[in-house]
């Protein structure tokens, strides 16, 4: 494990150290209340100076008809304390309810999700004894925009949004975090061989930021082979920075192959606020039985203690926890007859950690968090705005007949100033000159550009075009503007174009 930070820094005022720090706590659903009680009991015994405000979130709030799963008063508490220790909640199945986690992360601008996944071999079973990966997941963008539409009988759509500032602040955070915690390499995973604009932007920003950190190694992998390599040889990775969806999936993979998803904590960091939690859910089947492993939430809480400047307590409780694992005191999820000594429940596990306060592990590396350091602050690089020119429009229509008749209708209505460049179906060009084998559904993207390709297209021409298509009986779904930015196309070409 390399969570070891440099030796404690001096200069912290004793009076500041002793002040209780206000935090907001939510006990959540399922196993949440049990693992939160266990976590807080260790923190308290370890000397954490916390002034706790408790808020209600999750099932009970959803049942009161609040679709976000969080009371308005809870937001006031979060804005006041700026620190949230949150147990997992149960998201009701079915329409109408929003994921509380996504809502909190996005509302409060918690852009970076830090998920350390070290192995604890030989004390917790893993195939990857040397693994010590930190996943830094983008938390606000990508497919988690949740902008979805059904557009035709056959086709549903979700929007994947990636922004330059969103990518830059996350990637800078990953490099700053790597530097602060003595890491040597930052790896980026994207699928920019396919999503050349969205994932391409993330990769480009990664390269730009990496150039400013010559002391750190940097590399990029296409996510499919990168994920395979991570699952097979996680020892080859150090810090991995990823867009939201890949990060969501691969942080669970990383935590599970390190030992168990029940062992991973996570920090959700924003410019002003931060939220700390386990990466697992509310495991309702295990609720109320004093069985669950509190370690994921506990390790989230350790990150919280470092964040609020109580590194002394973080060091003490984390080392006691490591010693407990080492002593073979294990909850059912990591219990293994060969290496464990005692199978314990949630409460007994917490008591075992408390009994070891003041001790350090003997074989696993002990942690030593540095003293109070200001949270990492990210400055974005100012960038001049590009010259943006509209050069055409993609019109999406709902059509159940053959493509040749669609093409003829569109050509007949393209007008004097626009021409039909192509029609594609699910991204594959099918007109003009499509392949007869291409399977088509009822969702067609029809690209129009100026007769003099690349020159400006006035908005009035586009509105006239859409009116003509509507009058010709073509069911309009939506349109997407085609723009150039400083002369570079801001749109993908259709496959086969
Ligand atoms: P889950 O992570 O809750 O549980 C999956 C399985 O993992 C459990 O059945 C259990 O066997 C094991 N497990 C998880 N945490 C454990 C622990 N601390 N100790 C021991 N074993 C543990 O995933 P799920 O069953 O897919 O989701 C249950 C609910 O949790 C859903 O409503 C889901 O939406 C929600 N959820 C919430 C969060 C969150 O609040 N951050 C995250 C993920 C899922």
PDB file of N, CA and C in Angstrom, residues 111-112 136-138 162-178 186-188 190 199 201-210 213 216 239 241-243 378 380:
ATOM      1  N   UNK A 111     -16.734  17.036  -8.362  1.00  0.00           N
ATOM      2  CA  UNK A 111     -16.315  16.597  -9.696  1.00  0.00           C
ATOM      3  C   UNK A 111     -15.377  15.397  -9.714  1.00  0.00           C
ATOM      4  N   UNK A 112     -14.659  15.170  -8.604  1.00  0.00           N
ATOM      5  CA  UNK A 112     -13.655  14.090  -8.627  1.00  0.00           C
ATOM      6  C   UNK A 112     -14.019  13.015  -7.622  1.00  0.00           C
ATOM      7  N   UNK A 136      -9.427   7.577 -10.212  1.00  0.00           N
ATOM      8  CA  UNK A 136      -9.966   8.941 -10.140  1.00  0.00           C
ATOM      9  C   UNK A 136     -11.025   9.049 -11.244  1.00  0.00           C
ATOM     10  N   UNK A 137     -12.278   9.042 -10.801  1.00  0.00           N
ATOM     11  CA  UNK A 137     -13.401   8.970 -11.743  1.00  0.00           C
ATOM     12  C   UNK A 137     -14.061  10.329 -11.879  1.00  0.00           C
ATOM     13  N   UNK A 138     -14.339  10.721 -13.109  1.00  0.00           N
ATOM     14  CA  UNK A 138     -15.097  11.957 -13.357  1.00  0.00           C
ATOM     15  C   UNK A 138     -16.523  11.722 -12.836  1.00  0.00           C
ATOM     16  N   UNK A 162     -19.342  15.594 -22.653  1.00  0.00           N
ATOM     17  CA  UNK A 162     -18.003  15.742 -22.064  1.00  0.00           C
ATOM     18  C   UNK A 162     -17.593  17.193 -22.299  1.00  0.00           C
ATOM     19  N   UNK A 163     -17.160  17.889 -21.242  1.00  0.00           N
ATOM     20  CA  UNK A 163     -16.764  19.286 -21.433  1.00  0.00           C
ATOM     21  C   UNK A 163     -15.267  19.457 -21.183  1.00  0.00           C
ATOM     22  N   UNK A 164     -14.713  20.524 -21.763  1.00  0.00           N
ATOM     23  CA  UNK A 164     -13.290  20.812 -21.532  1.00  0.00           C
ATOM     24  C   UNK A 164     -13.032  21.177 -20.067  1.00  0.00           C
ATOM     25  N   UNK A 165     -13.791  22.143 -19.470  1.00  0.00           N
ATOM     26  CA  UNK A 165     -13.501  22.439 -18.063  1.00  0.00           C
ATOM     27  C   UNK A 165     -13.745  21.251 -17.137  1.00  0.00           C
ATOM     28  N   UNK A 166     -14.799  20.472 -17.423  1.00  0.00           N
ATOM     29  CA  UNK A 166     -15.086  19.294 -16.582  1.00  0.00           C
ATOM     30  C   UNK A 166     -13.948  18.292 -16.641  1.00  0.00           C
ATOM     31  N   UNK A 167     -13.406  18.081 -17.844  1.00  0.00           N
ATOM     32  CA  UNK A 167     -12.296  17.131 -17.993  1.00  0.00           C
ATOM     33  C   UNK A 167     -11.040  17.696 -17.356  1.00  0.00           C
ATOM     34  N   UNK A 168     -10.806  19.002 -17.603  1.00  0.00           N
ATOM     35  CA  UNK A 168      -9.544  19.583 -17.133  1.00  0.00           C
ATOM     36  C   UNK A 168      -9.456  19.562 -15.608  1.00  0.00           C
ATOM     37  N   UNK A 169     -10.551  19.935 -14.926  1.00  0.00           N
ATOM     38  CA  UNK A 169     -10.411  20.001 -13.470  1.00  0.00           C
ATOM     39  C   UNK A 169     -10.235  18.621 -12.853  1.00  0.00           C
ATOM     40  N   UNK A 170     -10.881  17.641 -13.465  1.00  0.00           N
ATOM     41  CA  UNK A 170     -10.738  16.268 -12.967  1.00  0.00           C
ATOM     42  C   UNK A 170      -9.309  15.760 -13.204  1.00  0.00           C
ATOM     43  N   UNK A 171      -8.819  15.968 -14.426  1.00  0.00           N
ATOM     44  CA  UNK A 171      -7.501  15.431 -14.773  1.00  0.00           C
ATOM     45  C   UNK A 171      -6.406  16.152 -13.979  1.00  0.00           C
ATOM     46  N   UNK A 172      -6.543  17.470 -13.819  1.00  0.00           N
ATOM     47  CA  UNK A 172      -5.583  18.200 -12.975  1.00  0.00           C
ATOM     48  C   UNK A 172      -5.613  17.653 -11.547  1.00  0.00           C
ATOM     49  N   UNK A 173      -6.832  17.383 -11.060  1.00  0.00           N
ATOM     50  CA  UNK A 173      -6.944  16.854  -9.703  1.00  0.00           C
ATOM     51  C   UNK A 173      -6.194  15.527  -9.596  1.00  0.00           C
ATOM     52  N   UNK A 174      -6.345  14.684 -10.619  1.00  0.00           N
ATOM     53  CA  UNK A 174      -5.669  13.375 -10.599  1.00  0.00           C
ATOM     54  C   UNK A 174      -4.152  13.554 -10.519  1.00  0.00           C
ATOM     55  N   UNK A 175      -3.611  14.480 -11.300  1.00  0.00           N
ATOM     56  CA  UNK A 175      -2.156  14.701 -11.269  1.00  0.00           C
ATOM     57  C   UNK A 175      -1.724  15.310  -9.931  1.00  0.00           C
ATOM     58  N   UNK A 176      -2.501  16.262  -9.412  1.00  0.00           N
ATOM     59  CA  UNK A 176      -2.155  16.877  -8.129  1.00  0.00           C
ATOM     60  C   UNK A 176      -2.203  15.836  -7.001  1.00  0.00           C
ATOM     61  N   UNK A 177      -3.232  14.995  -7.042  1.00  0.00           N
ATOM     62  CA  UNK A 177      -3.384  13.948  -6.027  1.00  0.00           C
ATOM     63  C   UNK A 177      -2.195  12.985  -6.110  1.00  0.00           C
ATOM     64  N   UNK A 178      -1.833  12.617  -7.340  1.00  0.00           N
ATOM     65  CA  UNK A 178      -0.701  11.695  -7.543  1.00  0.00           C
ATOM     66  C   UNK A 178       0.573  12.299  -6.961  1.00  0.00           C
ATOM     67  N   UNK A 186       0.307   8.388 -13.929  1.00  0.00           N
ATOM     68  CA  UNK A 186      -1.133   8.589 -14.126  1.00  0.00           C
ATOM     69  C   UNK A 186      -1.490   8.021 -15.500  1.00  0.00           C
ATOM     70  N   UNK A 187      -2.489   7.144 -15.511  1.00  0.00           N
ATOM     71  CA  UNK A 187      -2.938   6.505 -16.753  1.00  0.00           C
ATOM     72  C   UNK A 187      -4.344   6.981 -17.068  1.00  0.00           C
ATOM     73  N   UNK A 188      -4.600   7.218 -18.333  1.00  0.00           N
ATOM     74  CA  UNK A 188      -5.945   7.639 -18.776  1.00  0.00           C
ATOM     75  C   UNK A 188      -6.531   6.537 -19.655  1.00  0.00           C
ATOM     76  N   UNK A 190      -9.680   5.889 -22.368  1.00  0.00           N
ATOM     77  CA  UNK A 190     -10.837   6.399 -23.123  1.00  0.00           C
ATOM     78  C   UNK A 190     -11.131   5.453 -24.283  1.00  0.00           C
ATOM     79  N   UNK A 199     -14.624  11.443 -26.191  1.00  0.00           N
ATOM     80  CA  UNK A 199     -13.475  10.820 -25.530  1.00  0.00           C
ATOM     81  C   UNK A 199     -12.169  11.413 -26.070  1.00  0.00           C
ATOM     82  N   UNK A 201     -11.686  14.537 -26.705  1.00  0.00           N
ATOM     83  CA  UNK A 201     -11.419  15.743 -25.910  1.00  0.00           C
ATOM     84  C   UNK A 201     -10.783  15.361 -24.568  1.00  0.00           C
ATOM     85  N   UNK A 202     -11.336  14.346 -23.923  1.00  0.00           N
ATOM     86  CA  UNK A 202     -10.809  13.920 -22.614  1.00  0.00           C
ATOM     87  C   UNK A 202      -9.333  13.524 -22.754  1.00  0.00           C
ATOM     88  N   UNK A 203      -9.037  12.763 -23.806  1.00  0.00           N
ATOM     89  CA  UNK A 203      -7.650  12.323 -24.047  1.00  0.00           C
ATOM     90  C   UNK A 203      -6.749  13.523 -24.352  1.00  0.00           C
ATOM     91  N   UNK A 204      -7.254  14.435 -25.152  1.00  0.00           N
ATOM     92  CA  UNK A 204      -6.447  15.612 -25.519  1.00  0.00           C
ATOM     93  C   UNK A 204      -6.117  16.449 -24.284  1.00  0.00           C
ATOM     94  N   UNK A 205      -7.134  16.668 -23.429  1.00  0.00           N
ATOM     95  CA  UNK A 205      -6.901  17.443 -22.211  1.00  0.00           C
ATOM     96  C   UNK A 205      -5.915  16.697 -21.308  1.00  0.00           C
ATOM     97  N   UNK A 206      -6.041  15.373 -21.273  1.00  0.00           N
ATOM     98  CA  UNK A 206      -5.089  14.574 -20.475  1.00  0.00           C
ATOM     99  C   UNK A 206      -3.661  14.834 -20.961  1.00  0.00           C
ATOM    100  N   UNK A 207      -3.462  14.808 -22.279  1.00  0.00           N
ATOM    101  CA  UNK A 207      -2.105  15.024 -22.824  1.00  0.00           C
ATOM    102  C   UNK A 207      -1.603  16.427 -22.479  1.00  0.00           C
ATOM    103  N   UNK A 208      -2.499  17.421 -22.588  1.00  0.00           N
ATOM    104  CA  UNK A 208      -2.101  18.807 -22.293  1.00  0.00           C
ATOM    105  C   UNK A 208      -1.685  18.949 -20.825  1.00  0.00           C
ATOM    106  N   UNK A 209      -2.495  18.378 -19.924  1.00  0.00           N
ATOM    107  CA  UNK A 209      -2.203  18.508 -18.489  1.00  0.00           C
ATOM    108  C   UNK A 209      -0.954  17.694 -18.140  1.00  0.00           C
ATOM    109  N   UNK A 210      -0.847  16.486 -18.707  1.00  0.00           N
ATOM    110  CA  UNK A 210       0.306  15.613 -18.398  1.00  0.00           C
ATOM    111  C   UNK A 210       1.622  16.322 -18.713  1.00  0.00           C
ATOM    112  N   UNK A 213       3.283  18.070 -15.920  1.00  0.00           N
ATOM    113  CA  UNK A 213       3.758  17.270 -14.773  1.00  0.00           C
ATOM    114  C   UNK A 213       4.868  16.324 -15.236  1.00  0.00           C
ATOM    115  N   UNK A 216       5.875  13.175 -13.332  1.00  0.00           N
ATOM    116  CA  UNK A 216       5.013  11.991 -13.281  1.00  0.00           C
ATOM    117  C   UNK A 216       4.955  11.345 -14.655  1.00  0.00           C
ATOM    118  N   UNK A 239      -2.153   5.492 -10.640  1.00  0.00           N
ATOM    119  CA  UNK A 239      -3.369   6.301 -10.600  1.00  0.00           C
ATOM    120  C   UNK A 239      -4.008   6.188 -11.987  1.00  0.00           C
ATOM    121  N   UNK A 241      -7.155   7.738 -14.350  1.00  0.00           N
ATOM    122  CA  UNK A 241      -8.168   8.788 -14.447  1.00  0.00           C
ATOM    123  C   UNK A 241      -9.089   8.451 -15.620  1.00  0.00           C
ATOM    124  N   UNK A 242     -10.408   8.505 -15.363  1.00  0.00           N
ATOM    125  CA  UNK A 242     -11.355   8.051 -16.394  1.00  0.00           C
ATOM    126  C   UNK A 242     -12.629   8.895 -16.426  1.00  0.00           C
ATOM    127  N   UNK A 243     -13.260   8.941 -17.604  1.00  0.00           N
ATOM    128  CA  UNK A 243     -14.614   9.501 -17.676  1.00  0.00           C
ATOM    129  C   UNK A 243     -15.569   8.686 -16.794  1.00  0.00           C
ATOM    130  N   UNK A 378      -7.929  23.615  -7.722  1.00  0.00           N
ATOM    131  CA  UNK A 378      -7.653  23.491  -9.156  1.00  0.00           C
ATOM    132  C   UNK A 378      -7.955  24.808  -9.858  1.00  0.00           C
ATOM    133  N   UNK A 380      -8.312  26.464 -13.607  1.00  0.00           N
ATOM    134  CA  UNK A 380      -8.453  26.074 -15.017  1.00  0.00           C
ATOM    135  C   UNK A 380      -7.633  27.012 -15.900  1.00  0.00           C
TER     136      UNK A 380
END
